[in-house]
Structure formats: C-alpha cells, structure tokens
Coordinates of C-alpha atoms in Angstrom, one line a residue:
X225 CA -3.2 8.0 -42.0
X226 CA -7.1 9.2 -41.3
X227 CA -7.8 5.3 -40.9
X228 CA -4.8 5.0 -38.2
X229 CA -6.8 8.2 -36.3
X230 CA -10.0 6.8 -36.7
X231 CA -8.7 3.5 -35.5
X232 CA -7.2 5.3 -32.4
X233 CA -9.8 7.9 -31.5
X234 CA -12.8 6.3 -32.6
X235 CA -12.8 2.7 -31.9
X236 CA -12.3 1.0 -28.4
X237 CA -8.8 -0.5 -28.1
X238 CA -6.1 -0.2 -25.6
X239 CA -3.4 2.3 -27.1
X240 CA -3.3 4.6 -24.8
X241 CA -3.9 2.7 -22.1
X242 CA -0.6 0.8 -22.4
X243 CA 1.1 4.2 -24.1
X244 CA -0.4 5.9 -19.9
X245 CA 1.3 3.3 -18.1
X246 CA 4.7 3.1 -20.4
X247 CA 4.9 6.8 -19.7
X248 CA 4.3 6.3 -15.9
X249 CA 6.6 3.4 -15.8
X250 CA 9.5 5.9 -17.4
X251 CA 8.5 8.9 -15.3
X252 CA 8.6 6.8 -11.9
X253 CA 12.0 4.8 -13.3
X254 CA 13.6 8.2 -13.8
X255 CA 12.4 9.2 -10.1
X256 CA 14.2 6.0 -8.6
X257 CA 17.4 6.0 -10.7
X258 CA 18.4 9.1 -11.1
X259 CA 16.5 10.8 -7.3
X260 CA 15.6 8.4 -4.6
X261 CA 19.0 7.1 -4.2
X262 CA 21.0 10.9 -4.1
X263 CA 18.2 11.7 -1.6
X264 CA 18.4 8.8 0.7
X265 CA 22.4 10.3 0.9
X266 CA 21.4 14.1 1.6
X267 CA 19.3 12.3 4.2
X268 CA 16.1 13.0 2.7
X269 CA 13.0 11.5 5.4
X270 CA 12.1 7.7 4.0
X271 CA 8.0 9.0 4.4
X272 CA 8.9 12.1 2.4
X273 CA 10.4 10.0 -0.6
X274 CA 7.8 6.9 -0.8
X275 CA 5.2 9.2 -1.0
X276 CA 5.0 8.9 -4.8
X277 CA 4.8 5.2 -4.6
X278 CA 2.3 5.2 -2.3
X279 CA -0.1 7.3 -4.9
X280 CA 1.4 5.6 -7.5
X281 CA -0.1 2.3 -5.9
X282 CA -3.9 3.9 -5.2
X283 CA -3.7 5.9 -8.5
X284 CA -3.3 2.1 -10.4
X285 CA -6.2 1.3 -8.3
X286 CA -8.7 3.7 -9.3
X287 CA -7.1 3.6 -12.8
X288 CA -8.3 -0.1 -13.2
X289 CA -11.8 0.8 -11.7
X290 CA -12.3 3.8 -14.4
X291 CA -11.3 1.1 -17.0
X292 CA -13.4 -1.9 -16.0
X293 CA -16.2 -0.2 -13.9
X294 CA -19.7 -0.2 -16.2
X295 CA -20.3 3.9 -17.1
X296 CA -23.9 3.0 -16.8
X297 CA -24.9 1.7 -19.9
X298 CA -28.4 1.4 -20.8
X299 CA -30.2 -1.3 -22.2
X300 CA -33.9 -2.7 -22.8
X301 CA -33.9 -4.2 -18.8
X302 CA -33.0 -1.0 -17.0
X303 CA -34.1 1.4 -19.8
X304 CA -37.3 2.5 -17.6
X305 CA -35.7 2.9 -14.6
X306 CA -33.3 5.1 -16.0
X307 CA -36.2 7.5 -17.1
X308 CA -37.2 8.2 -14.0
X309 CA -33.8 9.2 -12.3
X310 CA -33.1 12.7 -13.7
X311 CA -36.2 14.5 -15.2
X312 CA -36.6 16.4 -18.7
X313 CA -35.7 20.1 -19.3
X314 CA -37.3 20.4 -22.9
X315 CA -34.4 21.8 -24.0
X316 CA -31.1 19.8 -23.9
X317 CA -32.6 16.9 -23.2
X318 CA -36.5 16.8 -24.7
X319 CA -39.2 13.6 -23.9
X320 CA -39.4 11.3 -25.7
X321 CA -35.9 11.1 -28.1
X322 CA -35.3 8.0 -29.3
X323 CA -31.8 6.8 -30.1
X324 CA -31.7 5.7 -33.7
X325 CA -28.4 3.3 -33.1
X326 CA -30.1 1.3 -29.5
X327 CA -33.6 1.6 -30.2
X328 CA -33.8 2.6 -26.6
X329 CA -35.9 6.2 -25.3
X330 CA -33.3 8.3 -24.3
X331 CA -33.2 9.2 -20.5
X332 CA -32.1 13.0 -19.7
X333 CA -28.7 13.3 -19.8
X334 CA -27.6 10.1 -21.6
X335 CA -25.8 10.4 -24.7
X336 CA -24.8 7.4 -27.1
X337 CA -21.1 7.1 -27.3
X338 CA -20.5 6.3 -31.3
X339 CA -16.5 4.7 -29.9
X340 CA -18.8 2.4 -27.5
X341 CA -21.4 2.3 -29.9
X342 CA -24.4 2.4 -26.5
X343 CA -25.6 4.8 -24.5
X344 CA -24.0 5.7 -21.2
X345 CA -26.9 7.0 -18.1
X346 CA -25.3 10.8 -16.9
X347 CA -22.6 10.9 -20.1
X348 CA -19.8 12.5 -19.1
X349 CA -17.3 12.0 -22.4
X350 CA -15.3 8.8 -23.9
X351 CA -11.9 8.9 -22.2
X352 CA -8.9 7.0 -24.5
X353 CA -6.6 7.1 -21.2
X354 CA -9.1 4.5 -19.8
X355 CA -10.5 3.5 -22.5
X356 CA -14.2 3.8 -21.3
X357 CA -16.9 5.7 -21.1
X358 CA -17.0 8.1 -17.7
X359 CA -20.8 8.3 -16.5
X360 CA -22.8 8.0 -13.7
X361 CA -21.3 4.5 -12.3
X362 CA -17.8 5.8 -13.0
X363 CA -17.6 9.6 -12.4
X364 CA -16.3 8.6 -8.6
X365 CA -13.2 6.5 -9.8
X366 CA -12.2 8.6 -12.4
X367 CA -12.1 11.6 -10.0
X368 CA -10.1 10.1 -7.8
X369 CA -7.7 8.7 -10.4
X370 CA -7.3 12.1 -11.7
X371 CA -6.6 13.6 -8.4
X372 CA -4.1 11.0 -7.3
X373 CA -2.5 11.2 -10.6
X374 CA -2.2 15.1 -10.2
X375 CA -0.8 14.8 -7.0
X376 CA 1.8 12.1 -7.9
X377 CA 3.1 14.6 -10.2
X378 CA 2.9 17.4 -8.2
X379 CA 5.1 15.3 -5.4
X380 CA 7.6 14.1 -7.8
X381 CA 7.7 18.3 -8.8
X382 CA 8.3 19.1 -4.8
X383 CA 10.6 16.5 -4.0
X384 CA 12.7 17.1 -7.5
X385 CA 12.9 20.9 -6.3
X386 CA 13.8 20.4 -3.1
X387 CA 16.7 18.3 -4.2
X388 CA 17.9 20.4 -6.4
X389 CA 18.0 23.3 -3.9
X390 CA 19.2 20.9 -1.0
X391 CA 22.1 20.3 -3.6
X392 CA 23.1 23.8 -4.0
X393 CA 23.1 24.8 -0.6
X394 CA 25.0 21.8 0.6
X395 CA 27.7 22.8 -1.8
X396 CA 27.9 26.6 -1.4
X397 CA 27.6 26.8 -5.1
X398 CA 25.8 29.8 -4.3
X399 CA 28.9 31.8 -2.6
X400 CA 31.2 31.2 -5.8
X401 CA 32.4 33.0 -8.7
X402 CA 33.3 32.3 -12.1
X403 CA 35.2 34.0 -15.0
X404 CA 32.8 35.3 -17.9
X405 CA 33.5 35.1 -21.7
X406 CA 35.1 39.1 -21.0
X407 CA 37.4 37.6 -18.5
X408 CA 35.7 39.8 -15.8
X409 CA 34.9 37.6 -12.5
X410 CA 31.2 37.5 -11.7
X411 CA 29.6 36.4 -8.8
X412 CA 27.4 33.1 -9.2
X413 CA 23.8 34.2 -10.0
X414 CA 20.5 32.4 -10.7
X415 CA 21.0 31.6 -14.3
X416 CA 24.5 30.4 -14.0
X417 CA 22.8 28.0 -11.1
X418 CA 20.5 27.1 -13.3
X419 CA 22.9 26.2 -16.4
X420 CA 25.1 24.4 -13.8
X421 CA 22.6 22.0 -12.7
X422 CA 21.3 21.3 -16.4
X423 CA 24.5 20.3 -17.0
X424 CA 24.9 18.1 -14.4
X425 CA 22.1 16.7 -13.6
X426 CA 20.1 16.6 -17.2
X427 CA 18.1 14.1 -16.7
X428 CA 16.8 15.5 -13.1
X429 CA 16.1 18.5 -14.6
X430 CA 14.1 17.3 -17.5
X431 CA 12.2 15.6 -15.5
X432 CA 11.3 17.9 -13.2
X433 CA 10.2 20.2 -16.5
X434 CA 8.0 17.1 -17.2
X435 CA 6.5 16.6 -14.2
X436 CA 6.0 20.9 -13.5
X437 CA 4.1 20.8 -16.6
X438 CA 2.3 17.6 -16.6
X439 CA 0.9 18.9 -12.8
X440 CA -0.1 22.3 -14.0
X441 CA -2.1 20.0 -17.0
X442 CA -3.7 17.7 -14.7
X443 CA -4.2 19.9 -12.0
X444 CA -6.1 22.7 -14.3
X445 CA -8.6 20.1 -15.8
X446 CA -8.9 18.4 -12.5
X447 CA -10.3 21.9 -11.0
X448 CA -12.5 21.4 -14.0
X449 CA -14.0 18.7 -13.6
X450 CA -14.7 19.5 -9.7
X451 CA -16.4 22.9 -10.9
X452 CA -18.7 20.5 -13.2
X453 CA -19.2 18.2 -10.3
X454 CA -20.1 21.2 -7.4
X455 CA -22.4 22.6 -9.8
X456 CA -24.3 19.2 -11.2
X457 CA -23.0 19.7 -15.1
X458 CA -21.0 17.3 -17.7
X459 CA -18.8 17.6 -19.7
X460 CA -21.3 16.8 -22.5
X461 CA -23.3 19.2 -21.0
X462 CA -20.9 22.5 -20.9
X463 CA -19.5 21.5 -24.0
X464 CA -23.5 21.4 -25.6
X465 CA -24.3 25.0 -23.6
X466 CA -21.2 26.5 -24.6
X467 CA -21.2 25.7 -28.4
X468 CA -24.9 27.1 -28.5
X469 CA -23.9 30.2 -27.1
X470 CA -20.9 30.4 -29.7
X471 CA -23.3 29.7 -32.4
X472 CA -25.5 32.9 -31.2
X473 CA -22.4 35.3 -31.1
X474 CA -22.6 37.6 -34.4
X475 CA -20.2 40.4 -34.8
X476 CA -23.6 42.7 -35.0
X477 CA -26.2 42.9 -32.0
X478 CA -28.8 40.1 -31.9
X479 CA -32.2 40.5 -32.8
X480 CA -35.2 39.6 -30.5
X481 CA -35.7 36.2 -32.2
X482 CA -32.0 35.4 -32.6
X483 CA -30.3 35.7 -28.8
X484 CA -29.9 32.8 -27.5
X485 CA -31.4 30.9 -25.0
X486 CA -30.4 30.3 -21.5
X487 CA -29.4 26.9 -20.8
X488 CA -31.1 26.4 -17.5
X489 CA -29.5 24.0 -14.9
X490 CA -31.9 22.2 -13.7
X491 CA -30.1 19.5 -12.1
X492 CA -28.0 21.4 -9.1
X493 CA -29.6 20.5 -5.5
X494 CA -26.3 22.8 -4.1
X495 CA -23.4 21.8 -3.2
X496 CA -23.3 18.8 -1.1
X497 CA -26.3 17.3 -2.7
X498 CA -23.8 17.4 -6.3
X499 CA -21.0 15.8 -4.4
X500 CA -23.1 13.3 -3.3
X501 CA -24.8 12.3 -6.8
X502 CA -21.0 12.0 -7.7
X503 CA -19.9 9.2 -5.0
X504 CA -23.6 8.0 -4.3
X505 CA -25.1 7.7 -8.8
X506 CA -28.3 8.4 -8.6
X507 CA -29.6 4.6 -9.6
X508 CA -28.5 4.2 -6.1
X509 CA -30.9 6.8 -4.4
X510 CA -33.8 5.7 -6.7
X511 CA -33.6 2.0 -5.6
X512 CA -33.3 2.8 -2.1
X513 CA -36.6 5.3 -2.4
X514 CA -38.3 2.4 -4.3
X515 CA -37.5 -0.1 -1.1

C-alpha cells in the first residue's frame, strides 16, 4: 500500500491525468444525456447551452500547455542567468545554496522538486492533475486552466439549476397539494419539490451536487492562487512563511529571542507589475534588458 502512494504521489506518471479527464468525460456525458436534450425542448437558447463545450474545448487547451510546457527548469546552460532574475532575501532564499541532488547554485525562489527530481526557476508546487511542475514558464497556463475549469463547472451548476426551476414552473408543481403520512392535505412546499425532483430526475440532481461542490472547490483555490499572484508569492513560498510562523506559536508568550521573524516580501512591484511577471516570466524581461 505505502509503495502504491509513493508510486502515485511521488513519482511522475500519468494517473491522474487520465483519472482528470475520465472524470470530465463522465461529468460532460451526464450534461449531454441526461440535460442538453430536455433543454433544447423547454427551448433553452443554443449559445446558452454550448457554452460548456466551448470552455470545455479552451480548458483542454491550456490543460495540455500546463502538462507539456517546461516549468522552468534549471540546468548548467541557463544556471547563471537565472541568478540574476530575482535577487536574494537572506532569509528564505540565502546566496550561495547549493542543491545537493543538481549540483547547480540555487537561484532565489527555485526549489528542487524530489517527483521531478530538478529544480524548477519561481517553484510554485508539483501538480499530479498535470503531472508537472507549475513555475515561472507555466504559472500563465495553469491559471487559466484553472479558471476555465472553475467556470465550466460553475455553468454546468447554472444551467442544471435553471432547468430544474424552468421544470417546476412549467408544470405548476408548485400550485399542488399532496396527502401526508396523517392523511391531512398539505400544500406543495420546498422540501417536497425537492424530494420530487430527486426522484425523478436522480441523475440531474447528482450532478448538479457534483458540479455545486466541485465549483465552490475550484473556485476557492482559484481566488488563491490569484491572491499569490497580485501579491508576487508561491505556493512554496506561503506554505514556507506560514509553517515558520506555526513553528513560533507556543501556548506561553514568546521571549525576545524566540518571536519569529517577519518574512519580508521582497518581490511585490504592486499590482500590475505581479500580473505581469505572471503572463510576461521574468527570463523574458531579463533577455529583453540584456538586448
């Protein structure tokens, strides 16, 4: 069992990149058997309903470019140039580390990904969805395939919804009554509306569970990873500051020599300067200044 984990979180293979698109396959099958058609009779607008496919379509696209796209790996030939991009804070990331595994200087904010086994320029963190590394070459892609992949869900969520409510108001079910287990008559309410449709339409229903959850999921860790990308941090980078301020947190008050130090964000130009490390890596600007 530990080997089967290790095998699937610490070495690079394709598991969960066939186990994402199985799951995507399923989600947007359900979608057209069981929605598109019932729509297309309630006269649902064609734009309204191929929307999904459409960010299904650039989703796959930006998918295959966070899979395939180099993080920014760093090796002997580009080793010194990536020095120079992002300068030293002599605290996360000291002069003059070495990595032990590349035999390469370590240039600030590169980490060595042990599934990758090198080091990645700007590390982000290993994603097993992609099956890559996310850095400074890739950040851009993987952004977008996040947000495309939040709003597919989030559509499929609307248009399930709308359906559903479009259903009961076609049929009135709303203005009826039923006898209760007392044999008193009871005028339809939200929970027997909600019972009805379950039992009707399971598989509609499931799914729009599914994809309500799976949009609150993706849609909370995307606003994460744009707060880390307006404010010039990784995910490496929080996770580093954050677990050195858990390990300062005793139960009693600190002493002078044990509070913990303020990680110092060196990095953030504001705003629009972030953004644009983000869709413009940094390589980029250096070569251009060098020309």
């Amino acid at each position: 069992m530990l080997r089967f984990l290790h095998y699937l979180f610490h070495t690079r293979n394709h598991t969960f990149v066939i186990l994402h698109l199985i799951l995507q396959g399923m989600v947007y099958t359900e979608y057209t058997w069981e929605i598109f058609g019932l729509c297309q009779e309630l006269e649902f607008s064609l734009n309204y309903l191929f929307l999904p496919y459409l960010l299904l379509i650039v989703n796959l696209v930006f998918f295959a470019l966070s899979c395939e796209t180099n993080p920014g790996t760093i090796t002997k030939a580009n080793e010194l140039l990536f020095l120079q991009v992002y300068e030293f804070d002599e605290g996360m990331f000291p002069k003059n580390m070495r990595c032990s595994t590349c035999d390469l200087r370590k240039p600030a904010r590169s980490k060595h990904c042990s599934v990758c086994n090198r080091c990645v320029h700007r590390f982000d963190h290993h994603c097993v969805w992609v099956n890559n590394c996310i850095g400074a070459w890739n950040i851009r892609y993987f952004l977008f395939y996040l947000l495309t992949l939040t709003a597919s869900a989030a559509t499929m969520a609307v248009v399930s919804t709308v359906f559903l409510v479009q259903l009961v108001m076609v049929s009135d079910l709303y203005l009826e009554t039923y006898v209760d287990d007392f044999g008193h008559l009871q005028v339809v309410d939200t929970v027997f509306v909600i019972q009805y449709l379950f039992v009707t339409f399971p598989r509609i229903v499931f799914l729009l569970g599914f994809v309500v959850v799976l949009s609150f999921l993706l849609g909370s860790y995307l606003c994460f990873c744009l707060y880390l990308a307006a404010t010039n941090q990784t995910t490496n980078e929080w996770y580093r500051d954050a677990r050195a301020w858990c390990q300062h947190c005793p139960h009693v008050a600190w002493t002078p020599s044990a509070e913990p130090q303020v990680y110092r964000n060196i990095h953030s130009r504001g705003l629009w300067s972030n953004l644009r490390e983000i869709f413009l890596p940094a390589v980029a600007h250096y070569e251009r200044k060098k020309k």
